[in-house]
């Protein structure tokens, strides 16, 4: 009987020990499983974060044709005389990726302004040249007239370059101090600008309408943002840009500019005079005296003209971008000042 009791206790002890070891093994396995799940989850979160923060490229931009204005529409590629012209879709996507990228980071935005030197004639840059129009320019070709001086340091004696009227910047200091520190968005670098040349437009800017002017192919495309990295083509039209022809006609400058003001009728002087020669309808100004507008009417009291044979041919304006008048009105209605961009490409 004693022997039976001994063996019963031994079996019970071994059974309990076996159960404990089994329990320990199960717990270790569960822990390894949980650790593996946590590692996968963390790796996934890090990958998602990296994807969110990754700079967007042209390949990320979804650009689809969905016209809101369908008159005088051009195809993506189209014949012109004995050549073929096109809308430079990949270049447009690159610019849209750039616009997506700068809007993902918080900014306090501003615009450089000096239309007709209204905010004062800019100082002469340290190294200047005279261009074909006999006007002072920096070594990058930007004129002193209607530009803002950009200084490398707050106490620099002379500016280094000029910033074009209508250029978009990020304010890195208060806009009330004597010299405002800015980071260029329309151009590169960090600079100091006298406060009178800077218009603050706040930290809530959301660019949804962009007008692409192609000075090489003489066309204009308008696009609208409909979602993250998603844009719709709203119009594809012929246009006529500025001609380099001193002393009065100038090419339309390449760059990124903010729409700054609009005029239902933009009256203009005859070359070299102060006499009003005519008007251009539905004008949206983006830099200096450069407007997107309708067909010029060489009569201050004349009627609006819808179309001109010269649209989409060769540069011939004074800096502006001529359009069919109904398309100029479409731009006028959709591209609100300080909320929309004009991007000039070549």
Coordinates of C-alpha atoms in Angstrom, one line a residue:
X1 CA 0.0 0.0 0.0
X2 CA 2.8 2.4 0.9
X3 CA 4.6 1.5 -2.4
X4 CA 1.4 2.2 -4.3
X5 CA 1.0 5.6 -2.6
X6 CA 4.6 6.4 -3.4
X7 CA 4.2 5.7 -7.1
X8 CA 1.0 7.7 -7.2
X9 CA 2.6 10.7 -5.7
X10 CA 5.6 10.4 -8.1
X11 CA 3.3 10.2 -11.2
X12 CA 1.3 13.2 -10.0
X13 CA 4.5 15.2 -9.4
X14 CA 5.8 14.4 -12.9
X15 CA 2.4 15.3 -14.5
X16 CA 2.4 18.6 -12.8
X17 CA 6.0 19.4 -13.8
X18 CA 5.2 18.4 -17.3
X19 CA 2.2 20.7 -17.4
X20 CA 4.3 23.6 -16.1
X21 CA 7.0 23.1 -18.7
X22 CA 4.3 22.8 -21.4
X23 CA 2.7 26.0 -20.1
X24 CA 6.1 27.8 -20.2
X25 CA 6.7 26.6 -23.8
X26 CA 3.3 27.8 -24.9
X27 CA 3.9 31.2 -23.2
X28 CA 7.3 31.6 -24.9
X29 CA 5.8 30.7 -28.3
X30 CA 3.0 33.2 -27.8
X31 CA 5.5 35.9 -26.8
X32 CA 7.6 35.2 -29.9
X33 CA 4.4 35.4 -32.0
X34 CA 3.4 38.7 -30.4
X35 CA 6.9 40.1 -30.8
X36 CA 6.8 39.2 -34.5
X37 CA 3.4 40.9 -34.9
X38 CA 4.7 44.0 -33.2
X39 CA 7.8 44.1 -35.4
X40 CA 5.7 43.7 -38.6
X41 CA 3.3 46.4 -37.4
X42 CA 6.1 48.8 -36.6
X43 CA 7.8 48.2 -39.9
X44 CA 4.4 48.9 -41.7
X45 CA 3.9 52.1 -39.8
X46 CA 7.4 53.3 -40.6
X47 CA 6.9 52.4 -44.3
X48 CA 3.6 54.3 -44.3
X49 CA 5.2 57.3 -42.6
X50 CA 8.1 57.3 -45.2
X51 CA 5.6 57.1 -48.0
X52 CA 3.6 60.1 -46.6
X53 CA 6.8 62.1 -46.2
X54 CA 8.4 61.1 -49.5
X55 CA 8.6 64.0 -51.9
X56 CA 6.1 63.5 -54.8
X57 CA 7.3 63.2 -58.3
X58 CA 5.7 63.4 -61.7
X59 CA 4.9 59.7 -61.5
X60 CA 2.7 60.3 -58.5
X61 CA 0.5 62.9 -60.2
X62 CA -2.8 61.7 -61.6
X63 CA -3.7 64.1 -64.4
X64 CA -6.9 63.4 -66.3
X65 CA -8.8 65.3 -69.0
X66 CA -12.2 66.6 -67.8
X67 CA -12.9 69.8 -69.6
X68 CA -14.9 72.6 -68.0
X69 CA -14.3 74.9 -71.0
X70 CA -14.5 73.2 -74.4
X71 CA -14.2 75.9 -77.0
X72 CA -11.1 76.2 -79.3
X73 CA -9.8 73.0 -77.7
X74 CA -6.5 71.6 -78.9
X75 CA -5.4 67.9 -78.7
X76 CA -2.5 66.8 -76.6
X77 CA -0.4 66.8 -79.8
X78 CA -1.5 68.7 -82.9
X79 CA 0.0 69.9 -86.2
X80 CA 1.4 73.3 -86.7
X81 CA 2.6 74.2 -90.2
X82 CA 5.1 71.5 -91.1
X83 CA 5.8 70.5 -87.4
X84 CA 4.0 69.1 -84.5
X85 CA 3.2 70.9 -81.3
X86 CA 2.2 69.5 -77.9
X87 CA 1.2 70.0 -74.3
X88 CA 4.2 69.1 -72.3
X89 CA 2.4 66.7 -70.0
X90 CA 5.4 65.3 -68.2
X91 CA 6.8 68.8 -67.5
X92 CA 3.4 69.9 -66.2
X93 CA 3.3 66.9 -63.9
X94 CA 6.7 67.8 -62.6
X95 CA 5.5 71.3 -61.7
X96 CA 2.3 69.9 -60.1
X97 CA 4.5 67.6 -58.0
X98 CA 6.5 70.6 -56.9
X99 CA 3.2 72.4 -56.0
X100 CA 2.0 69.3 -54.0
X101 CA 5.3 69.1 -52.2
X102 CA 5.5 72.7 -50.9
X103 CA 1.9 72.6 -49.8
X104 CA 2.5 69.6 -47.6
X105 CA 4.7 71.5 -45.2
X106 CA 3.3 74.4 -43.1
X107 CA 4.2 77.9 -44.5
X108 CA 3.3 81.5 -43.8
X109 CA 3.1 82.6 -47.4
X110 CA 3.9 85.9 -49.0
X111 CA 4.2 87.5 -52.5
X112 CA 6.9 89.8 -53.8
X113 CA 5.3 92.9 -55.3
X114 CA 6.6 96.0 -57.1
X115 CA 4.2 96.5 -60.1
X116 CA 5.3 99.7 -61.9
X117 CA 7.7 100.4 -59.0
X118 CA 4.8 101.2 -56.8
X119 CA 6.7 100.1 -53.7
X120 CA 9.8 102.0 -54.6
X121 CA 12.6 101.5 -57.1
X122 CA 14.8 98.6 -56.1
X123 CA 18.5 99.2 -55.2
X124 CA 21.1 98.3 -57.8
X125 CA 22.6 94.8 -57.3
X126 CA 26.2 94.3 -56.5
X127 CA 27.0 92.9 -60.0
X128 CA 24.7 94.3 -62.6
X129 CA 24.4 94.3 -66.4
X130 CA 22.4 96.3 -68.9
X131 CA 20.1 94.2 -71.0
X132 CA 18.9 94.6 -74.5
X133 CA 16.4 97.2 -73.3
X134 CA 19.2 99.2 -71.7
X135 CA 17.8 98.6 -68.3
X136 CA 19.7 97.4 -65.2
X137 CA 19.4 93.6 -64.6
X138 CA 21.0 91.1 -62.4
X139 CA 23.3 88.4 -63.8
X140 CA 20.3 86.0 -64.1
X141 CA 18.5 88.4 -66.4
X142 CA 15.9 89.7 -64.0
X143 CA 15.4 93.5 -64.4
X144 CA 15.5 96.0 -61.5
X145 CA 12.4 97.6 -62.8
X146 CA 9.3 96.2 -61.1
X147 CA 11.3 93.8 -59.0
X148 CA 12.2 93.3 -55.3
X149 CA 15.8 93.4 -54.2
X150 CA 17.0 90.2 -52.5
X151 CA 19.8 90.5 -49.9
X152 CA 22.0 87.7 -48.7
X153 CA 22.3 89.1 -45.2
X154 CA 20.0 91.5 -43.2
X155 CA 22.8 94.1 -43.1
X156 CA 24.1 93.6 -46.7
X157 CA 25.1 96.9 -48.3
X158 CA 23.7 95.9 -51.7
X159 CA 21.2 93.2 -53.0
X160 CA 22.6 90.2 -54.8
X161 CA 19.7 89.5 -57.2
X162 CA 16.2 90.6 -58.0
X163 CA 12.9 88.8 -57.3
X164 CA 10.2 89.2 -59.9
X165 CA 7.0 90.8 -59.0
X166 CA 4.4 88.0 -58.3
X167 CA 6.9 85.5 -56.9
X168 CA 5.7 83.3 -54.1
X169 CA 7.8 83.0 -50.9
X170 CA 7.6 81.5 -47.5
X171 CA 8.0 84.1 -44.7
X172 CA 10.6 83.0 -42.1
X173 CA 10.2 86.1 -40.0
X174 CA 7.5 88.7 -39.2
X175 CA 6.5 90.8 -42.2
X176 CA 6.5 93.9 -40.0
X177 CA 10.3 94.0 -39.4
X178 CA 12.4 96.2 -41.6
X179 CA 14.0 93.3 -43.5
X180 CA 11.8 90.3 -43.9
X181 CA 13.5 86.9 -44.1
X182 CA 12.0 84.7 -46.8
X183 CA 12.6 81.3 -48.4
X184 CA 12.0 81.3 -52.1
X185 CA 9.2 79.0 -53.5
X186 CA 9.2 80.6 -57.0
X187 CA 13.0 80.8 -56.8
X188 CA 15.7 79.2 -54.8
X189 CA 17.5 80.3 -51.6
X190 CA 16.9 82.2 -48.4
X191 CA 17.0 86.0 -48.6
X192 CA 16.2 89.3 -46.8
X193 CA 13.7 91.6 -48.5
X194 CA 12.7 95.2 -47.4
X195 CA 9.2 94.8 -45.9
X196 CA 7.6 97.2 -48.4
X197 CA 8.1 94.6 -51.2
X198 CA 6.4 91.7 -49.3
X199 CA 2.7 91.1 -49.1
X200 CA 1.8 88.5 -46.5
X201 CA -1.1 86.2 -47.6
X202 CA -1.3 83.9 -44.5
X203 CA -0.8 80.2 -43.7
X204 CA -3.9 78.7 -45.1
X205 CA -3.1 79.0 -48.8
X206 CA -4.4 76.0 -50.8
X207 CA -3.6 76.1 -54.5
X208 CA -6.4 74.4 -56.5
X209 CA -6.2 76.3 -59.8
X210 CA -3.1 76.5 -61.9
X211 CA -2.7 78.0 -65.4
X212 CA 0.2 76.5 -67.5
X213 CA 1.5 78.8 -70.2
X214 CA 3.9 77.1 -72.7
X215 CA 6.0 79.7 -74.5
X216 CA 7.6 77.1 -76.8
X217 CA 4.4 75.5 -78.0
X218 CA 2.3 78.7 -77.7
X219 CA -0.6 77.1 -75.7
X220 CA -2.2 77.2 -72.3
X221 CA -3.6 74.5 -70.1
X222 CA -5.7 75.1 -67.0
X223 CA -5.9 72.5 -64.3
X224 CA -7.8 72.1 -61.0
X225 CA -6.9 70.0 -58.0
X226 CA -9.6 67.5 -57.0
X227 CA -7.7 65.5 -54.4
X228 CA -4.3 64.6 -53.1
X229 CA -2.0 64.3 -56.1
X230 CA -5.1 64.3 -58.3
X231 CA -5.7 67.1 -60.9
X232 CA -8.2 67.6 -63.7
X233 CA -7.4 69.3 -67.0
X234 CA -10.1 71.9 -67.4
X235 CA -9.0 73.5 -70.7
X236 CA -6.4 73.1 -73.5
X237 CA -6.2 76.2 -75.7
X238 CA -4.0 78.2 -78.1
X239 CA -2.2 81.2 -76.7
X240 CA 0.2 83.9 -77.8
X241 CA 3.0 85.0 -75.5
X242 CA 5.4 88.0 -75.4
X243 CA 8.0 88.7 -78.0
X244 CA 11.6 89.8 -77.3
X245 CA 11.7 93.0 -79.4
X246 CA 13.2 96.1 -77.8
X247 CA 12.4 98.7 -76.9
X248 CA 8.7 98.0 -76.1
X249 CA 7.9 94.3 -76.5
X250 CA 9.2 91.7 -74.0
X251 CA 9.1 87.9 -73.7
X252 CA 6.8 86.3 -71.1
X253 CA 9.1 85.3 -68.2
X254 CA 9.4 81.6 -67.3
X255 CA 8.6 80.9 -63.7
X256 CA 5.9 80.4 -61.0
X257 CA 3.8 83.4 -60.3
X258 CA 0.7 84.3 -58.2
X259 CA -2.3 85.8 -59.8
X260 CA -2.4 89.2 -58.2
X261 CA -5.2 91.3 -59.7
X262 CA -7.9 91.2 -62.3
X263 CA -9.5 93.8 -64.6
X264 CA -12.6 93.2 -66.7
X265 CA -11.0 95.6 -69.2
X266 CA -7.2 96.3 -69.1
X267 CA -6.6 99.5 -71.0
X268 CA -3.2 99.9 -72.7
X269 CA -1.2 102.8 -74.1
X270 CA 0.2 103.0 -77.6
X271 CA 4.0 102.1 -77.7
X272 CA 6.0 105.1 -76.4
X273 CA 3.0 107.2 -75.6
X274 CA 0.5 108.0 -72.8
X275 CA -2.4 107.7 -75.1
X276 CA -4.9 104.9 -74.5
X277 CA -4.9 102.8 -77.7
X278 CA -7.3 100.0 -76.7
X279 CA -8.1 97.4 -74.2
X280 CA -7.8 93.7 -73.5
X281 CA -10.8 91.9 -71.9
X282 CA -10.8 89.7 -68.8
X283 CA -7.2 90.3 -67.7
X284 CA -5.5 88.4 -64.9
X285 CA -2.1 89.9 -63.9
X286 CA 0.6 87.6 -62.7
X287 CA 3.9 89.4 -62.9
X288 CA 4.9 93.0 -63.8
X289 CA 2.8 94.0 -66.7
X290 CA 2.1 90.4 -67.7
X291 CA -1.6 89.4 -67.9
X292 CA -3.5 86.5 -69.2
X293 CA -6.2 88.2 -71.3
X294 CA -8.5 88.1 -74.3
X295 CA -8.0 89.4 -77.8
X296 CA -6.8 93.0 -77.8
X297 CA -9.2 95.6 -79.1
X298 CA -7.4 98.6 -80.7
X299 CA -10.3 100.9 -79.8
X300 CA -11.0 102.0 -76.2
X301 CA -14.7 102.0 -77.0
X302 CA -14.7 98.9 -79.2
X303 CA -16.5 95.6 -78.7
X304 CA -14.9 92.4 -77.4
X305 CA -13.5 90.2 -80.1
X306 CA -13.6 86.5 -79.5
X307 CA -10.8 85.1 -81.6
X308 CA -7.7 86.0 -83.6
X309 CA -5.9 84.1 -86.3
X310 CA -2.6 84.8 -84.5
X311 CA -3.4 82.8 -81.4
X312 CA -1.2 79.8 -81.0
X313 CA 1.2 80.9 -83.7
X314 CA 4.3 82.8 -82.7
X315 CA 5.1 85.2 -79.8
X316 CA 3.9 88.7 -80.6
X317 CA 2.5 90.4 -77.4
X318 CA 4.3 92.9 -75.1
X319 CA 4.7 90.3 -72.3
X320 CA 1.1 89.2 -71.8
X321 CA -0.5 85.9 -72.8
X322 CA -3.3 86.4 -75.3
X323 CA -6.2 84.0 -75.4
X324 CA -9.6 83.6 -77.0
X325 CA -11.7 86.1 -75.1
X326 CA -14.1 83.5 -73.8
X327 CA -11.2 81.5 -72.5
X328 CA -9.7 84.6 -70.8
X329 CA -13.0 85.0 -69.1
X330 CA -12.9 81.3 -68.0
X331 CA -9.5 82.0 -66.4
X332 CA -10.8 85.2 -64.9
X333 CA -13.7 83.4 -63.3
X334 CA -11.7 80.4 -61.9
X335 CA -8.3 81.9 -61.0
X336 CA -8.9 84.2 -58.0
X337 CA -6.1 86.6 -56.9
X338 CA -3.7 85.3 -54.3
X339 CA -5.3 81.8 -54.5
X340 CA -4.2 80.7 -58.0
X341 CA -0.9 80.3 -59.9
X342 CA 0.4 81.0 -63.4
X343 CA 3.2 78.7 -64.3
X344 CA 5.2 79.7 -67.4
X345 CA 7.2 76.8 -69.0
X346 CA 9.4 76.6 -72.1

